[in-house]
Amino acid sequence: MTSEIADGTTGLLVKAFGNLLHIRFDGDVRQGEIAMIELGDLSLKGEVIEIAGDIAKVQVFEDIVGVELNTPVRFTTHLLEAELGPGLISAIFDGLQNPLERVADASGLFLQRGVYLPSLDRRKHWDYHPHAKVGDVLERGDTIGTTMEGRFHHKIMLPFSMRGKYTVSWTIKEGAYSIDEVIAKVKDEKGKEYPLTMTQKWPVKLPLMQGKKIKATKMMDTGERVIDTQFPVLKGGTFCTPGPFGAGKTVLQHHLSKYSSVDLVVIAACGERAGEVVEVLKTFPHLTDPHTNESLMSRTVIICNTSSMPVAAREASVYLGATISEYYRQMGLDVLLLADS
């Protein structure tokens, strides 16, 4: 979404090692900043992973065919961010949160480089119910209003990037609105006013957390007795399922997605073979949620980058999955994050 990127520092390519580019820049650049490599009318997205003097090392998320000495690079001032809001559930993204179904419509059978589409549907209208009233004092993570996302009450929260106390100065009435429409306005302690929409952005490599971490004490029922008795899993804990090719790891993943006692499932396919990813995409829409008898996709988010993708893109899919999971966790939902490599 290059249209949303602010003007920042520029630089020129001086050296390349595969997808790792050395960029000489003049200005301010920070660790983790997103850079756009300009190839004519095509822009490739990369991330600053190291800074040494006036050289920034940029890991590019896509194939760099066409890059040459003195290729211009534009630094965006933004970190790698996830867009959070209604419409995430049932979606299929890549590691940069491009909606793959709409990317396929735009690119055809073969995905093209440099295609970055809005993560969430701008045309859909959501039934919004305001909760905060004029004069209410809010902090990051407090609920402004709600909308129904499937069977879940999606809480529209004060963006987690807004630290301090904010007073509600205006709120929209109940109705159907798109995610880009202003639904409320708040003022900080200095009187500066900020418009709020149903979406917010958060850097994927920073933990999204408000409050204290709770000690894991409750069991997560996996629906598989041999796991629940011999290798119990706690809500808030972690576990792994190692095994060789063909051992049944993906089958177990399907089972956990169906029967685990959680509200949402986020799957990050961060390096599977293309055939396995296709199997997941073809199978999950036809799996039935035993708790609701609806499609399992009605409570699932899929993020996929195959083993043929650059390492940086595969790594980003794990961070994106964790950020989306943390976002819904802050709403009070139980979320199962499955990272399958």
CSV table of C-alpha atoms in Angstrom, one decimal:
chain,number,residue,atom,x,y,z
A,1,MET,CA,0.0,0.0,0.0
A,2,THR,CA,2.5,2.5,-1.2
A,3,SER,CA,0.0,5.3,-1.2
A,4,GLU,CA,0.0,5.3,2.6
A,5,ILE,CA,3.8,5.5,3.0
A,6,ALA,CA,5.2,8.8,4.1
A,7,ASP,CA,8.3,10.4,2.5
A,8,GLY,CA,11.5,9.2,4.2
A,9,THR,CA,15.2,8.8,3.6
A,10,THR,CA,16.4,7.7,0.2
A,11,GLY,CA,19.5,5.7,-0.8
A,12,LEU,CA,21.3,3.8,-3.6
A,13,LEU,CA,22.2,0.2,-3.9
A,14,VAL,CA,25.9,-0.4,-3.6
A,15,LYS,CA,26.1,-4.2,-3.1
A,16,ALA,CA,23.9,-7.3,-3.3
A,17,PHE,CA,24.2,-10.8,-1.9
A,18,GLY,CA,21.1,-12.7,-3.1
A,19,ASN,CA,18.1,-11.1,-1.3
A,20,LEU,CA,20.4,-9.1,1.0
A,21,LEU,CA,21.1,-5.6,-0.4
A,22,HIS,CA,23.6,-3.0,0.9
A,23,ILE,CA,22.1,0.5,0.6
A,24,ARG,CA,24.1,3.7,1.1
A,25,PHE,CA,21.7,6.3,2.5
A,26,ASP,CA,21.8,9.9,3.6
A,27,GLY,CA,19.5,10.7,6.5
A,28,ASP,CA,17.7,8.8,9.3
A,29,VAL,CA,17.1,5.1,9.1
A,30,ARG,CA,16.1,2.8,12.0
A,31,GLN,CA,16.4,-0.9,12.6
A,32,GLY,CA,13.4,-2.8,11.2
A,33,GLU,CA,12.3,0.0,8.9
A,34,ILE,CA,10.6,-1.0,5.6
A,35,ALA,CA,12.4,0.0,2.4
A,36,MET,CA,11.0,0.1,-1.1
A,37,ILE,CA,13.4,-0.9,-3.9
A,38,GLU,CA,12.3,1.1,-7.0
A,39,LEU,CA,12.5,-0.8,-10.3
A,40,GLY,CA,10.8,1.5,-12.7
A,41,ASP,CA,7.1,1.2,-12.1
A,42,LEU,CA,7.7,-1.7,-9.8
A,43,SER,CA,8.5,-1.5,-6.1
A,44,LEU,CA,9.8,-4.4,-4.0
A,45,LYS,CA,9.4,-4.4,-0.2
A,46,GLY,CA,12.3,-5.1,2.1
A,47,GLU,CA,13.3,-4.7,5.8
A,48,VAL,CA,16.3,-3.1,7.4
A,49,ILE,CA,18.1,-5.8,9.4
A,50,GLU,CA,21.4,-4.0,10.2
A,51,ILE,CA,22.9,-0.5,10.0
A,52,ALA,CA,26.6,0.1,9.8
A,53,GLY,CA,27.5,3.7,9.4
A,54,ASP,CA,25.9,5.0,6.2
A,55,ILE,CA,25.1,1.5,5.0
A,56,ALA,CA,21.8,-0.2,5.6
A,57,LYS,CA,21.5,-3.9,5.0
A,58,VAL,CA,18.0,-4.7,3.6
A,59,GLN,CA,16.5,-8.1,3.4
A,60,VAL,CA,14.1,-8.2,0.4
A,61,PHE,CA,10.9,-10.2,0.7
A,62,GLU,CA,10.7,-11.0,-3.0
A,63,ASP,CA,12.8,-12.1,-6.0
A,64,ILE,CA,15.3,-9.3,-6.9
A,65,VAL,CA,15.7,-9.9,-10.6
A,66,GLY,CA,16.4,-6.6,-12.3
A,67,VAL,CA,18.2,-5.0,-9.3
A,68,GLU,CA,21.5,-3.4,-10.3
A,69,LEU,CA,24.1,-0.9,-9.0
A,70,ASN,CA,22.7,2.5,-8.0
A,71,THR,CA,19.1,1.2,-7.9
A,72,PRO,CA,17.2,3.8,-5.9
A,73,VAL,CA,15.7,2.8,-2.6
A,74,ARG,CA,13.1,4.7,-0.5
A,75,PHE,CA,12.9,4.2,3.2
A,76,THR,CA,9.3,4.5,4.5
A,77,THR,CA,9.7,5.5,8.2
A,78,HIS,CA,7.4,2.6,9.0
A,79,LEU,CA,8.2,-0.8,10.6
A,80,LEU,CA,6.7,-4.0,9.2
A,81,GLU,CA,3.1,-3.6,10.4
A,82,ALA,CA,-0.1,-5.6,10.6
A,83,GLU,CA,-3.4,-4.0,9.9
A,84,LEU,CA,-5.9,-5.1,12.6
A,85,GLY,CA,-9.6,-4.8,12.4
A,86,PRO,CA,-12.8,-6.6,11.4
A,87,GLY,CA,-12.4,-8.9,8.4
A,88,LEU,CA,-9.4,-10.9,9.5
A,89,ILE,CA,-11.3,-14.1,10.3
A,90,SER,CA,-11.7,-16.5,7.3
A,91,ALA,CA,-9.0,-14.6,5.4
A,92,ILE,CA,-6.0,-16.1,3.7
A,93,PHE,CA,-2.8,-13.9,3.8
A,94,ASP,CA,0.8,-14.1,2.9
A,95,GLY,CA,3.5,-13.1,5.3
A,96,LEU,CA,3.1,-9.4,4.4
A,97,GLN,CA,-0.6,-9.6,5.0
A,98,ASN,CA,-1.6,-9.4,1.3
A,99,PRO,CA,-5.0,-11.1,0.8
A,100,LEU,CA,-4.1,-13.9,-1.5
A,101,GLU,CA,-7.5,-14.4,-3.0
A,102,ARG,CA,-7.6,-10.8,-4.2
A,103,VAL,CA,-4.0,-11.0,-5.2
A,104,ALA,CA,-4.9,-14.0,-7.4
A,105,ASP,CA,-7.8,-12.0,-8.9
A,106,ALA,CA,-5.4,-9.1,-9.7
A,107,SER,CA,-2.4,-11.2,-10.9
A,108,GLY,CA,-3.9,-14.4,-12.4
A,109,LEU,CA,-2.5,-17.9,-11.8
A,110,PHE,CA,1.1,-16.7,-11.4
A,111,LEU,CA,1.6,-14.2,-8.6
A,112,GLN,CA,3.6,-11.2,-9.7
A,113,ARG,CA,6.2,-9.2,-7.8
A,114,GLY,CA,5.5,-5.9,-6.2
A,115,VAL,CA,1.7,-6.5,-5.7
A,116,TYR,CA,0.6,-5.1,-2.3
A,117,LEU,CA,-3.1,-4.8,-1.7
A,118,PRO,CA,-5.1,-3.5,1.3
A,119,SER,CA,-5.3,-6.3,3.9
A,120,LEU,CA,-9.0,-5.7,4.8
A,121,ASP,CA,-12.0,-5.1,2.6
A,122,ARG,CA,-12.7,-1.4,2.3
A,123,ARG,CA,-16.1,-1.8,0.6
A,124,LYS,CA,-17.8,-4.0,3.2
A,125,HIS,CA,-19.9,-2.3,5.8
A,126,TRP,CA,-20.0,-3.5,9.5
A,127,ASP,CA,-22.9,-3.0,12.0
A,128,TYR,CA,-21.1,-0.8,14.5
A,129,HIS,CA,-22.4,-0.4,18.1
A,130,PRO,CA,-20.7,2.4,20.1
A,131,HIS,CA,-19.9,1.7,23.7
A,132,ALA,CA,-17.7,4.7,24.8
A,133,LYS,CA,-19.6,8.0,25.4
A,134,VAL,CA,-18.4,11.6,25.1
A,135,GLY,CA,-16.4,12.4,28.2
A,136,ASP,CA,-15.2,8.9,28.9
A,137,VAL,CA,-11.5,8.6,29.6
A,138,LEU,CA,-9.8,5.7,27.8
A,139,GLU,CA,-6.4,4.0,27.7
A,140,ARG,CA,-4.9,1.8,25.0
A,141,GLY,CA,-6.9,-1.4,24.6
A,142,ASP,CA,-10.1,0.0,26.0
A,143,THR,CA,-13.3,-0.8,24.0
A,144,ILE,CA,-14.7,2.0,21.9
A,145,GLY,CA,-17.4,-0.1,20.3
A,146,THR,CA,-18.2,-3.5,18.9
A,147,THR,CA,-19.3,-5.2,15.7
A,148,MET,CA,-20.2,-8.8,14.9
A,149,GLU,CA,-17.5,-10.6,13.0
A,150,GLY,CA,-19.2,-13.9,12.2
A,151,ARG,CA,-20.3,-15.2,15.7
A,152,PHE,CA,-17.7,-13.1,17.6
A,153,HIS,CA,-18.1,-9.7,19.2
A,154,HIS,CA,-15.2,-7.9,17.6
A,155,LYS,CA,-14.1,-5.2,20.0
A,156,ILE,CA,-13.0,-1.9,18.4
A,157,MET,CA,-10.2,-0.9,20.8
A,158,LEU,CA,-8.3,2.3,21.4
A,159,PRO,CA,-5.1,1.7,19.3
A,160,PHE,CA,-2.3,0.1,21.3
A,161,SER,CA,0.1,2.7,19.8
A,162,MET,CA,-1.7,5.4,21.8
A,163,ARG,CA,-0.2,5.5,25.2
A,164,GLY,CA,-1.5,7.7,28.0
A,165,LYS,CA,-5.1,8.8,28.7
A,166,TYR,CA,-7.5,10.0,26.1
A,167,THR,CA,-10.9,11.7,26.5
A,168,VAL,CA,-13.7,10.9,24.0
A,169,SER,CA,-14.8,14.1,22.3
A,170,TRP,CA,-17.2,12.7,19.7
A,171,THR,CA,-18.7,9.3,18.7
A,172,ILE,CA,-20.7,8.2,15.7
A,173,LYS,CA,-24.2,6.8,16.2
A,174,GLU,CA,-25.0,3.2,15.7
A,175,GLY,CA,-25.1,2.0,12.1
A,176,ALA,CA,-23.3,0.3,9.2
A,177,TYR,CA,-19.9,1.7,8.3
A,178,SER,CA,-16.8,0.8,6.4
A,179,ILE,CA,-13.6,0.3,8.3
A,180,ASP,CA,-12.1,3.6,6.9
A,181,GLU,CA,-14.9,5.8,8.3
A,182,VAL,CA,-14.2,7.8,11.4
A,183,ILE,CA,-16.2,6.3,14.3
A,184,ALA,CA,-14.9,8.4,17.2
A,185,LYS,CA,-12.6,11.2,18.1
A,186,VAL,CA,-10.5,11.4,21.2
A,187,LYS,CA,-8.3,14.1,22.8
A,188,ASP,CA,-5.0,13.6,24.6
A,189,GLU,CA,-4.0,15.3,27.8
A,190,LYS,CA,-2.7,18.3,25.8
A,191,GLY,CA,-6.0,18.8,23.9
A,192,LYS,CA,-4.8,17.4,20.5
A,193,GLU,CA,-7.6,15.5,18.8
A,194,TYR,CA,-7.2,12.2,17.0
A,195,PRO,CA,-9.8,10.5,14.7
A,196,LEU,CA,-10.3,6.8,15.1
A,197,THR,CA,-11.5,4.2,12.6
A,198,MET,CA,-12.3,0.5,13.1
A,199,THR,CA,-8.7,-0.5,12.2
A,200,GLN,CA,-5.3,0.1,13.7
A,201,LYS,CA,-1.7,-0.9,12.9
A,202,TRP,CA,0.9,-2.6,15.0
A,203,PRO,CA,4.5,-3.5,14.3
A,204,VAL,CA,4.6,-7.3,14.0
A,205,LYS,CA,7.9,-7.7,15.8
A,206,LEU,CA,6.8,-5.9,18.9
A,207,PRO,CA,4.6,-7.9,21.4
A,208,LEU,CA,1.0,-6.6,21.5
A,209,MET,CA,0.2,-6.7,25.1
A,210,GLN,CA,-1.8,-4.6,27.7
A,211,GLY,CA,-1.8,-5.6,31.3
A,212,LYS,CA,0.1,-8.3,33.1
A,213,LYS,CA,0.9,-11.8,31.8
A,214,ILE,CA,-1.3,-14.4,33.5
A,215,LYS,CA,0.2,-17.6,34.8
A,216,ALA,CA,-0.9,-20.6,32.7
A,217,THR,CA,-3.2,-22.8,34.9
A,218,LYS,CA,-6.1,-24.0,32.6
A,219,MET,CA,-5.9,-27.0,30.4
A,220,MET,CA,-6.5,-26.8,26.7
A,221,ASP,CA,-8.5,-29.8,25.7
A,222,THR,CA,-7.1,-31.0,22.3
A,223,GLY,CA,-9.7,-33.6,21.7
A,224,GLU,CA,-7.0,-36.3,21.6
A,225,ARG,CA,-6.8,-38.3,24.8
A,226,VAL,CA,-3.3,-39.5,24.3
A,227,ILE,CA,-2.1,-35.9,24.2
A,228,ASP,CA,-4.3,-34.6,27.0
A,229,THR,CA,-3.2,-37.4,29.4
A,230,GLN,CA,0.5,-37.9,28.5
A,231,PHE,CA,1.4,-34.5,27.1
A,232,PRO,CA,-1.1,-32.0,28.5
A,233,VAL,CA,-1.2,-28.5,27.0
A,234,LEU,CA,-2.0,-25.4,29.0
A,235,LYS,CA,-3.8,-22.3,27.7
A,236,GLY,CA,-1.1,-19.7,27.4
A,237,GLY,CA,1.6,-22.4,26.9
A,238,THR,CA,3.5,-23.7,23.9
A,239,PHE,CA,4.1,-27.2,22.5
A,240,CYS,CA,5.6,-28.8,19.4
A,241,THR,CA,4.9,-31.8,17.2
A,242,PRO,CA,8.2,-32.9,15.7
A,243,GLY,CA,8.4,-35.8,13.2
A,244,PRO,CA,9.8,-36.9,9.8
A,245,PHE,CA,8.1,-36.5,6.4
A,246,GLY,CA,4.8,-38.4,6.3
A,247,ALA,CA,4.6,-38.9,10.1
A,248,GLY,CA,1.2,-37.1,10.2
A,249,LYS,CA,2.0,-33.7,11.5
A,250,THR,CA,-0.4,-31.9,9.1
A,251,VAL,CA,-3.2,-34.5,10.0
A,252,LEU,CA,-2.6,-33.7,13.7
A,253,GLN,CA,-2.8,-30.0,12.8
A,254,HIS,CA,-6.2,-30.5,11.2
A,255,HIS,CA,-7.4,-32.4,14.3
A,256,LEU,CA,-6.2,-29.7,16.7
A,257,SER,CA,-7.9,-27.0,14.6
A,258,LYS,CA,-11.2,-28.9,14.8
A,259,TYR,CA,-11.4,-30.2,18.3
A,260,SER,CA,-9.2,-27.9,20.5
A,261,SER,CA,-11.2,-25.9,23.1
A,262,VAL,CA,-10.4,-22.5,21.6
A,263,ASP,CA,-12.3,-19.8,20.0
A,264,LEU,CA,-10.0,-19.0,17.0
A,265,VAL,CA,-7.3,-20.8,15.1
A,266,VAL,CA,-4.5,-19.0,13.3
A,267,ILE,CA,-2.3,-21.1,11.0
A,268,ALA,CA,1.1,-19.8,9.9
A,269,ALA,CA,2.4,-22.1,7.1
A,270,CYS,CA,5.9,-20.6,7.3
A,271,GLY,CA,7.9,-22.9,5.0
A,272,GLU,CA,5.8,-25.9,4.0
A,273,ARG,CA,6.1,-27.4,0.6
A,274,ALA,CA,3.7,-25.9,-1.9
A,275,GLY,CA,1.7,-29.1,-2.1
A,276,GLU,CA,1.1,-29.1,1.6
A,277,VAL,CA,-0.1,-25.5,1.6
A,278,VAL,CA,-2.5,-26.2,-1.3
A,279,GLU,CA,-3.8,-29.2,0.8
A,280,VAL,CA,-4.5,-26.9,3.7
A,281,LEU,CA,-6.2,-24.3,1.5
A,282,LYS,CA,-8.4,-26.9,-0.2
A,283,THR,CA,-9.2,-28.9,2.9
A,284,PHE,CA,-10.0,-26.4,5.6
A,285,PRO,CA,-13.0,-24.7,3.9
A,286,HIS,CA,-14.6,-28.2,3.8
A,287,LEU,CA,-13.9,-29.2,7.4
A,288,THR,CA,-16.8,-28.8,9.8
A,289,ASP,CA,-16.4,-27.2,13.2
A,290,PRO,CA,-17.8,-29.8,15.6
A,291,HIS,CA,-18.7,-27.1,18.1
A,292,THR,CA,-21.0,-25.1,15.7
A,293,ASN,CA,-21.5,-27.3,12.7
A,294,GLU,CA,-20.3,-24.4,10.5
A,295,SER,CA,-17.3,-24.3,8.2
A,296,LEU,CA,-14.0,-24.4,10.2
A,297,MET,CA,-12.9,-21.3,8.2
A,298,SER,CA,-15.5,-19.3,10.1
A,299,ARG,CA,-13.0,-19.2,13.0
A,300,THR,CA,-9.7,-19.6,11.2
A,301,VAL,CA,-7.1,-17.3,9.8
A,302,ILE,CA,-4.5,-18.7,7.4
A,303,ILE,CA,-1.1,-17.2,6.6
A,304,CYS,CA,1.0,-19.0,4.1
A,305,ASN,CA,4.5,-18.7,2.7
A,306,THR,CA,5.9,-21.8,1.0
A,307,SER,CA,9.5,-23.1,1.3
A,308,SER,CA,10.2,-21.6,-2.1
A,309,MET,CA,9.7,-18.1,-0.8
A,310,PRO,CA,12.6,-16.0,0.6
A,311,VAL,CA,13.5,-16.6,4.2
A,312,ALA,CA,12.5,-13.1,5.2
A,313,ALA,CA,8.9,-13.6,3.9
A,314,ARG,CA,8.6,-16.9,5.7
A,315,GLU,CA,9.8,-15.4,8.9
A,316,ALA,CA,7.4,-12.5,8.6
A,317,SER,CA,4.4,-14.9,8.4
A,318,VAL,CA,5.2,-16.2,11.9
A,319,TYR,CA,5.3,-12.7,13.3
A,320,LEU,CA,2.1,-11.8,11.5
A,321,GLY,CA,0.4,-14.9,12.9
A,322,ALA,CA,1.5,-14.0,16.4
A,323,THR,CA,0.3,-10.4,16.1
A,324,ILE,CA,-3.1,-11.4,14.9
A,325,SER,CA,-3.4,-14.0,17.7
A,326,GLU,CA,-2.4,-11.4,20.3
A,327,TYR,CA,-5.0,-8.9,18.9
A,328,TYR,CA,-7.8,-11.3,19.4
A,329,ARG,CA,-6.4,-12.5,22.7
A,330,GLN,CA,-6.8,-8.8,23.9
A,331,MET,CA,-10.5,-9.2,23.2
A,332,GLY,CA,-10.7,-12.0,25.7
A,333,LEU,CA,-10.8,-14.9,23.1
A,334,ASP,CA,-8.8,-18.1,23.3
A,335,VAL,CA,-6.6,-18.4,20.2
A,336,LEU,CA,-4.6,-21.4,19.0
A,337,LEU,CA,-1.5,-20.4,16.9
A,338,LEU,CA,-0.2,-23.2,14.7
A,339,ALA,CA,3.2,-22.5,13.0
A,340,ASP,CA,3.9,-25.3,10.5
A,341,SER,CA,7.2,-25.3,8.7
